[in-house]
CSV table of C-alpha atoms in Angstrom, one decimal:
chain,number,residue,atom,x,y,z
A,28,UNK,CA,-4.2,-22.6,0.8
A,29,UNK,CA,-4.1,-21.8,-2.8
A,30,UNK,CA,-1.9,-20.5,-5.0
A,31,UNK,CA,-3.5,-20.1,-8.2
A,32,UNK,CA,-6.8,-18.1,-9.2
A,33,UNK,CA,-7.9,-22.1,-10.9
A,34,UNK,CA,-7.6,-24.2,-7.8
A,35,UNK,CA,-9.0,-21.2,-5.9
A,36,UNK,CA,-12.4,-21.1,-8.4
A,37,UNK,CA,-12.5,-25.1,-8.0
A,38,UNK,CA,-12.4,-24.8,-4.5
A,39,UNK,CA,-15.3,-22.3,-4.9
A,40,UNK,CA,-17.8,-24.3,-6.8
A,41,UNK,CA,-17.1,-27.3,-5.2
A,42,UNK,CA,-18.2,-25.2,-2.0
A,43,UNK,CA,-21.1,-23.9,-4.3
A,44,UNK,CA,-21.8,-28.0,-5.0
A,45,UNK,CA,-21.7,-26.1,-8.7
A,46,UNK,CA,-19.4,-28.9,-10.5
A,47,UNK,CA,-22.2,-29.9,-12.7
A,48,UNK,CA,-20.9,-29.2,-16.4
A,49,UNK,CA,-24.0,-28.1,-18.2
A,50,UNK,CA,-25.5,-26.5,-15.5
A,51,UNK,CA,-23.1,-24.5,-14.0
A,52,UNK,CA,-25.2,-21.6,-12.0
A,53,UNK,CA,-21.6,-19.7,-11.5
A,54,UNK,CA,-19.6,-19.6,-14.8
A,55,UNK,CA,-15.5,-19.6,-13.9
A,56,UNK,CA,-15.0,-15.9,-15.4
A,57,UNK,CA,-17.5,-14.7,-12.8
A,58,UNK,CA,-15.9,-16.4,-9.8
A,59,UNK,CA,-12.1,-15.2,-11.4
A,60,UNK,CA,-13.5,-11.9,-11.6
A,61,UNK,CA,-14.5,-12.4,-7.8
A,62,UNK,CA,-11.0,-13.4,-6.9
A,63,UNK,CA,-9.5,-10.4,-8.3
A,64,UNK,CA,-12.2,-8.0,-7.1
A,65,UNK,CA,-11.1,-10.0,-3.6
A,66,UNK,CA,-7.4,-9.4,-4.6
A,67,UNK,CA,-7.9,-5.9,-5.0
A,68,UNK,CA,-10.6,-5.4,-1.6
A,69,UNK,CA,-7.1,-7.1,0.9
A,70,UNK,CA,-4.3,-5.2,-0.6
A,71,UNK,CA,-6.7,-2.1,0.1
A,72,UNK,CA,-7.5,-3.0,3.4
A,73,UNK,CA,-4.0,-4.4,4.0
A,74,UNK,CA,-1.4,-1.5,3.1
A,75,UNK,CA,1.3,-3.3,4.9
A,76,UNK,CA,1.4,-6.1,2.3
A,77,UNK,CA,1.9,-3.3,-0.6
A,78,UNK,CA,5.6,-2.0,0.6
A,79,UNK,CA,7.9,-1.8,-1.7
A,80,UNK,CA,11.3,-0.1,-2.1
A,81,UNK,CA,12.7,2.3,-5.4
A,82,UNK,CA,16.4,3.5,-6.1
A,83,UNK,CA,15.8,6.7,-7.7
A,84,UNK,CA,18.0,8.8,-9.7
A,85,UNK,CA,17.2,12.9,-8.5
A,86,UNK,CA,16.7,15.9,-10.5
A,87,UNK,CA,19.1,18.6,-10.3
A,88,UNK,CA,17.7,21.0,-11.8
A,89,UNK,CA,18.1,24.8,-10.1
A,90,UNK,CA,14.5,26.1,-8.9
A,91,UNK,CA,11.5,24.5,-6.6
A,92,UNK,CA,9.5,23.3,-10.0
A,93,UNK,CA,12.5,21.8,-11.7
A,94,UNK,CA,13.4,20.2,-8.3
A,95,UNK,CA,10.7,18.0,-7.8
A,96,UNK,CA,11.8,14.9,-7.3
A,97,UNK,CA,9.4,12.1,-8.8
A,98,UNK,CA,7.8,9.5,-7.1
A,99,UNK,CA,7.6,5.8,-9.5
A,100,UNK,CA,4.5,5.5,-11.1
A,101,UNK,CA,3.3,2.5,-9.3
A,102,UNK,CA,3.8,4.0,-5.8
A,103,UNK,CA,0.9,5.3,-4.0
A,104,UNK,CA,1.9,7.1,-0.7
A,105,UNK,CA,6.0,7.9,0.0
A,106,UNK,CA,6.8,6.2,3.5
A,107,UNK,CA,10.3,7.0,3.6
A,108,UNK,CA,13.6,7.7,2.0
A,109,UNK,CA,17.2,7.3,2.5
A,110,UNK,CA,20.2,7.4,0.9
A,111,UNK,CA,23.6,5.3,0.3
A,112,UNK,CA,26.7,6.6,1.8
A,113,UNK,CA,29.4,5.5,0.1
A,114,UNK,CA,31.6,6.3,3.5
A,115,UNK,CA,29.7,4.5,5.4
A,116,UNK,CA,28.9,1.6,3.3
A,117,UNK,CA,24.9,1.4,4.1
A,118,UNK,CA,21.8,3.4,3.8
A,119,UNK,CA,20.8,6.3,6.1
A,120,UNK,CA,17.8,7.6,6.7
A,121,UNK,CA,16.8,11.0,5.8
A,122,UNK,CA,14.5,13.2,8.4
A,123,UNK,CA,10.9,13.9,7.3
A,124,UNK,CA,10.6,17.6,7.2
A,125,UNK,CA,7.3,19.8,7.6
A,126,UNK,CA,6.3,20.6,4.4
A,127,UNK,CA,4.3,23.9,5.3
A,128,UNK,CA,7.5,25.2,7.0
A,129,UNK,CA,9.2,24.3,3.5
A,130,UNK,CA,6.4,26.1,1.7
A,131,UNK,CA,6.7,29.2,3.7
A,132,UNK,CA,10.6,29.4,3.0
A,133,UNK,CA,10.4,28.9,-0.6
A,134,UNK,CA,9.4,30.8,-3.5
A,135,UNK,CA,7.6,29.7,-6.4
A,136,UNK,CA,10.2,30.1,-8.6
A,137,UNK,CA,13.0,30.3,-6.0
A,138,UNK,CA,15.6,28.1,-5.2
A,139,UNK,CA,14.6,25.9,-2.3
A,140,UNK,CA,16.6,27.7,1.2
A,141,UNK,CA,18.4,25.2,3.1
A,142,UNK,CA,17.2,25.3,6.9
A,143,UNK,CA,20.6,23.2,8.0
A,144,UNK,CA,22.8,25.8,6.9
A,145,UNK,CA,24.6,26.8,2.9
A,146,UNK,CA,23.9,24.3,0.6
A,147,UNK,CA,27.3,24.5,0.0
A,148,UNK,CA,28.0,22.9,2.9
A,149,UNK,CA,25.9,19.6,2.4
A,150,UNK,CA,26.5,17.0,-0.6
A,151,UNK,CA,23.7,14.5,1.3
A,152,UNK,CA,20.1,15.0,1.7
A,153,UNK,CA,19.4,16.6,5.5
A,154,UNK,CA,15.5,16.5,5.2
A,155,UNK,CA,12.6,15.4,2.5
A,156,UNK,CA,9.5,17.2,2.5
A,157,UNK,CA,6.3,15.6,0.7
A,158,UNK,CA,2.8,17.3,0.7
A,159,UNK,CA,0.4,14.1,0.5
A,160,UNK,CA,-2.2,16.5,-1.6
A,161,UNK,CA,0.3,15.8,-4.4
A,162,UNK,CA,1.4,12.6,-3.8
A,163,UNK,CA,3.6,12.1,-7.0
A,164,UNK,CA,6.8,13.9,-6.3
A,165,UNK,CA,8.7,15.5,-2.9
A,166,UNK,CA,11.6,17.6,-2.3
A,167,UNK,CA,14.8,16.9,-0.6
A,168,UNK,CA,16.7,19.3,1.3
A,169,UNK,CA,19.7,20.7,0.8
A,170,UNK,CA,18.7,21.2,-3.2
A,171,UNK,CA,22.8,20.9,-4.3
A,172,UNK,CA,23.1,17.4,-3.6
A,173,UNK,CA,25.8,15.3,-4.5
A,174,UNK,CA,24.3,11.7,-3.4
A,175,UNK,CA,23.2,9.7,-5.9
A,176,UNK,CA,21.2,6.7,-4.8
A,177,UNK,CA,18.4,7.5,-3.3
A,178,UNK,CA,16.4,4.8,-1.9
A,179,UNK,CA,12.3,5.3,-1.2
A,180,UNK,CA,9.9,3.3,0.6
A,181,UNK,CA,6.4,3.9,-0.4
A,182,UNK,CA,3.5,1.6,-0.7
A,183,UNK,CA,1.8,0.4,-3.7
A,184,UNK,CA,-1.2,1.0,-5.9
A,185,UNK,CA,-3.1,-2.1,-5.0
A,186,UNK,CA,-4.0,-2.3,-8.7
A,187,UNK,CA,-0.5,-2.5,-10.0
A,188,UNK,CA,-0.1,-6.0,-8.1
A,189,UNK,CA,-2.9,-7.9,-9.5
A,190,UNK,CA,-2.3,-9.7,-12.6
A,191,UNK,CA,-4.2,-13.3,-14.3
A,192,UNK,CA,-3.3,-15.1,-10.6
A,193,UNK,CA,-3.0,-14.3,-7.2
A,194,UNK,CA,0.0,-12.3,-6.0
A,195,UNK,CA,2.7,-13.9,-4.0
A,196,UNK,CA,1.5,-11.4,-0.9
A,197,UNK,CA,-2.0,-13.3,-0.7
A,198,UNK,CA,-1.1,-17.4,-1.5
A,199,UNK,CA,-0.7,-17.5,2.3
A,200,UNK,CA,-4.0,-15.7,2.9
A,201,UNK,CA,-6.1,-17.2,-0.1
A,202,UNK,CA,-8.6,-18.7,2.4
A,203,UNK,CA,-9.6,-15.3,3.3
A,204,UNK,CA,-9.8,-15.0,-0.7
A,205,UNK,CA,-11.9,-17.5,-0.7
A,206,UNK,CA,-14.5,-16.1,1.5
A,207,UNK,CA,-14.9,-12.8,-0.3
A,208,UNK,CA,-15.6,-15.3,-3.6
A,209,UNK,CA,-18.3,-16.9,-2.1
A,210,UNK,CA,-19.8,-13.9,-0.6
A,211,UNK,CA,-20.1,-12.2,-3.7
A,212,UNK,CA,-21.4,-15.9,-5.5
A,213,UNK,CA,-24.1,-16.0,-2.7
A,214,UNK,CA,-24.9,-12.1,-3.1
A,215,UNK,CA,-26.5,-13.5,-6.6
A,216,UNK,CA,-29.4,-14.9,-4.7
A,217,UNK,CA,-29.7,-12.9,-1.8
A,218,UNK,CA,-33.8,-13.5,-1.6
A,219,UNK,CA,-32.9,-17.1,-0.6
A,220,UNK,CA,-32.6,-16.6,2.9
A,221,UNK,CA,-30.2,-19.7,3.1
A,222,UNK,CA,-27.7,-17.5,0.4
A,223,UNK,CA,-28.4,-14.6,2.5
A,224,UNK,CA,-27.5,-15.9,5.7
A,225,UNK,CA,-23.9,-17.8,3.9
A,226,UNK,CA,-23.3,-14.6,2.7
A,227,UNK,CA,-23.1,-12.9,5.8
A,228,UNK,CA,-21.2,-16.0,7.3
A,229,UNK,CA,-18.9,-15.6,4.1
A,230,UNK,CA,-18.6,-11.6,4.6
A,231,UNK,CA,-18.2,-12.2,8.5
A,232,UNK,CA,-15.1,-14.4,8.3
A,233,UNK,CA,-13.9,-11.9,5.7
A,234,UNK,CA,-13.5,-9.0,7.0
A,235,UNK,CA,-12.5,-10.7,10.7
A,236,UNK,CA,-9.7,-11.9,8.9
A,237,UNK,CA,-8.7,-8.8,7.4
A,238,UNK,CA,-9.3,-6.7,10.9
A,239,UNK,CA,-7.2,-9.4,12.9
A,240,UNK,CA,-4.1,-9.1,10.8
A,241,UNK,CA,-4.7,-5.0,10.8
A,242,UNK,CA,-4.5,-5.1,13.9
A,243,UNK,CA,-1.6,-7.0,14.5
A,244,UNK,CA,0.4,-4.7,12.2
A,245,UNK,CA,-0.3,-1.6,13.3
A,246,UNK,CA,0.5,-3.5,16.9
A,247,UNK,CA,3.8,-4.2,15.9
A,248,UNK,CA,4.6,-0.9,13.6
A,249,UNK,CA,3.4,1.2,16.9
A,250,UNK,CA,5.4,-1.3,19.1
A,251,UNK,CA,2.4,-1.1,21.1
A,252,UNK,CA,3.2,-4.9,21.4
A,253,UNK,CA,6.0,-4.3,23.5
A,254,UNK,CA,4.3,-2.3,26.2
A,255,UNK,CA,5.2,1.3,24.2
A,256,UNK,CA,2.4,3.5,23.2
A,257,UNK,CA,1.2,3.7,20.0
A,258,UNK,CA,-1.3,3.1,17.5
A,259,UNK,CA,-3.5,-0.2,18.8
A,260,UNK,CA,-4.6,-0.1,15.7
A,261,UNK,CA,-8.8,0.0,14.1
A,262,UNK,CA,-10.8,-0.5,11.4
A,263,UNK,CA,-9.3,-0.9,8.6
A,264,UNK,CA,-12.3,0.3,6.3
A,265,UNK,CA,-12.7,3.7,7.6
């Protein structure tokens, strides 16, 4: 296991037997550049390792455009949200509502209708809506809400968690990291059939890797691991 992109790229081109100095076939900035292009390939194919959670202050403004509530930057696809009741002392969740229903209840310019009765009524969120075609804001329902901590779960752009090393999320799966480097070092030479054969070997163990632990997460999101039907998961680069 490694935890920095340096003892990674050592590992690398001692596997290469490319520790000569002077004649160095793989220079270090091409095998970092590997690792982050690696990096970037798992928290793709892994979205579970990209969750993250936002507190959110809402917009109250008084019509469907000015009530748009925005989704941070770095967030990629809204999961869930929920908010903190003060009463109760925890989070609750909020219900996912059908957005098309929403659409077909609301004006462009009108004030969004609240399906669970007046507004007046309501001073927590009853429903969130969130058309995945526009993926940087959602609406909550009723609009004349009072709570103010809001709570999302969404996952993140895998290029907003790789930096100069490698992120906390893949230390534990840097051997799998390593494999994707020394595909893409053997993919220099592919017309040597002994690089084109370690390449596939190299891309082989990747992407196993990668489908075993997609597997086992959608598994266990589904609960399809406790005898419940769900999603038993697939490949992970359709």
């Amino acid at each position: 296991m490694y935890s920095t992109v340096a003892s990674l790229v050592a590992a690398a081109k001692h596997q290469l037997n490319d520790e000569t100095n002077g004649a160095e076939r793989f220079s270090p900035a091409d095998l970092t550049r590997y690792a982050m292009e690696g990096q970037l390939e798992i928290l793709k194919l892994l979205p579970h390792l990209r969750v993250s959670r936002f507190t959110i202050t809402l917009n109250t403004g008084g019509s469907l455009n000015s009530h748009e509530q925005r989704i941070p930057d770095s967030c990629d696809f809204l999961l869930d949200v929920a908010y903190v009741s003060g009463q109760l002392g925890r989070e609750v969740p909020v219900q996912r509502g059908d957005y098309s229903l929403f659409r077909s209840y609301v004006g462009v310019d009108a004030k969004p209708l609240s399906f669970s009765g007046q507004n007046s009524q309501f001073t927590v969120p009853r429903r969130w809506y969130y058309d995945p075609s526009n993926p940087e804001v959602f609406y909550l329902e009723p609009y004349t809400i009072q709570a103010s901590t809001i709570v999302l779960t969404c996952t993140l752009k895998p290029s907003s968690m790789v930096a100069q090393d490698i992120n906390p999320e893949i230390v534990s799966r840097s051997n799998t990291l390593l494999d994707y480097v020394m595909m893409r070092a053997y993919e220099v030479d592919t017309e040597s059939a002994t690089s084109l054969e370690r390449q596939k070997l190299h891309r082989a163990q990747f992407y196993q890797a990668i489908q075993a632990e997609y597997d086992a997460s959608a598994s266990i999101n589904s609960k399809y691991h406790l005898g419940r039907k769900g999603d038993k998961g697939g490949d992970p680069r359709r």
